[in-house]
XYZ file of C-alpha atoms in Angstrom:
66
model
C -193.102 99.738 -84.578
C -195.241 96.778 -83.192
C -197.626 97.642 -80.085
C -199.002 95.620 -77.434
C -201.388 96.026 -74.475
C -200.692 94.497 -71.238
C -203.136 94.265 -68.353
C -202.179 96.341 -65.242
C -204.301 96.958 -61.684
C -205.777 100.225 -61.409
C -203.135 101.093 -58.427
C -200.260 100.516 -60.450
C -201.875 102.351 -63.563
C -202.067 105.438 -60.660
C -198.898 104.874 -59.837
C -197.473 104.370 -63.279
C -199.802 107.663 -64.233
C -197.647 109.791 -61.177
C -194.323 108.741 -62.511
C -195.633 109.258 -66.238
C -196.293 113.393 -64.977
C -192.789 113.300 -62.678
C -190.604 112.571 -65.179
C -192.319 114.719 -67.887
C -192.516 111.475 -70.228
C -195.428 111.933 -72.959
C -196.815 108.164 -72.730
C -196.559 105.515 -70.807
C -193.730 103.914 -72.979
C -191.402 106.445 -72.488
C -192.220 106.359 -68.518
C -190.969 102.555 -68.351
C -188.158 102.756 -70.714
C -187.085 105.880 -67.820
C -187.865 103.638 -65.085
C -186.005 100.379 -66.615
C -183.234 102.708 -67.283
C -182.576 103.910 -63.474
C -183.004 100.475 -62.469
C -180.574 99.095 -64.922
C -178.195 102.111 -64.313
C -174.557 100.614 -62.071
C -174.199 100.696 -58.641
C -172.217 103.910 -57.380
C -168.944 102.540 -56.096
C -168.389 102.953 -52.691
C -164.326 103.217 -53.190
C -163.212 106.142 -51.331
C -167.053 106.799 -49.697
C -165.147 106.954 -45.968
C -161.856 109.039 -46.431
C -161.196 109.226 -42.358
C -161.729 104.961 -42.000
C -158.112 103.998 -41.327
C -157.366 101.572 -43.489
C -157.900 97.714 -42.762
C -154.841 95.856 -41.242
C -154.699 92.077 -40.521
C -153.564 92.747 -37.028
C -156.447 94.656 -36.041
C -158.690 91.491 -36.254
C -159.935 90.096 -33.524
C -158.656 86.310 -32.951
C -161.826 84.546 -32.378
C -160.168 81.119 -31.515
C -157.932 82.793 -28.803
């Protein structure tokens, strides 16, 4: 497999060094392919996140032109 270097700030290598030891990764590679990953990962869905909410009804709107 092809390698390449790429020129970081010492702050982000720190930062990128943390995240390396959190997520138990053994280089640096496998610390952004876990970081791409959670980014990357869909959204939750919020169906069903407020089970008491009655549900919405037309009616209920307030008529802003009356």
């Amino acid at each position: 497999m092809a390698t390449t270097t790429i020129a970081i700030q010492e702050d982000t290598h720190f930062m990128l060094s943390s995240l390396k030891e959190e997520y138990g990764a053994s280089n640096f590679d496998e610390t952004l392919k876990e970081m791409i990953a959670k980014i990357k990962k869909p959204m939750k869905s919020m169906r069903g996140a407020f089970p008491g909410m009655p549900e919405f009804r037309r009616e209920d709107q307030i008529d802003r032109f009356s």
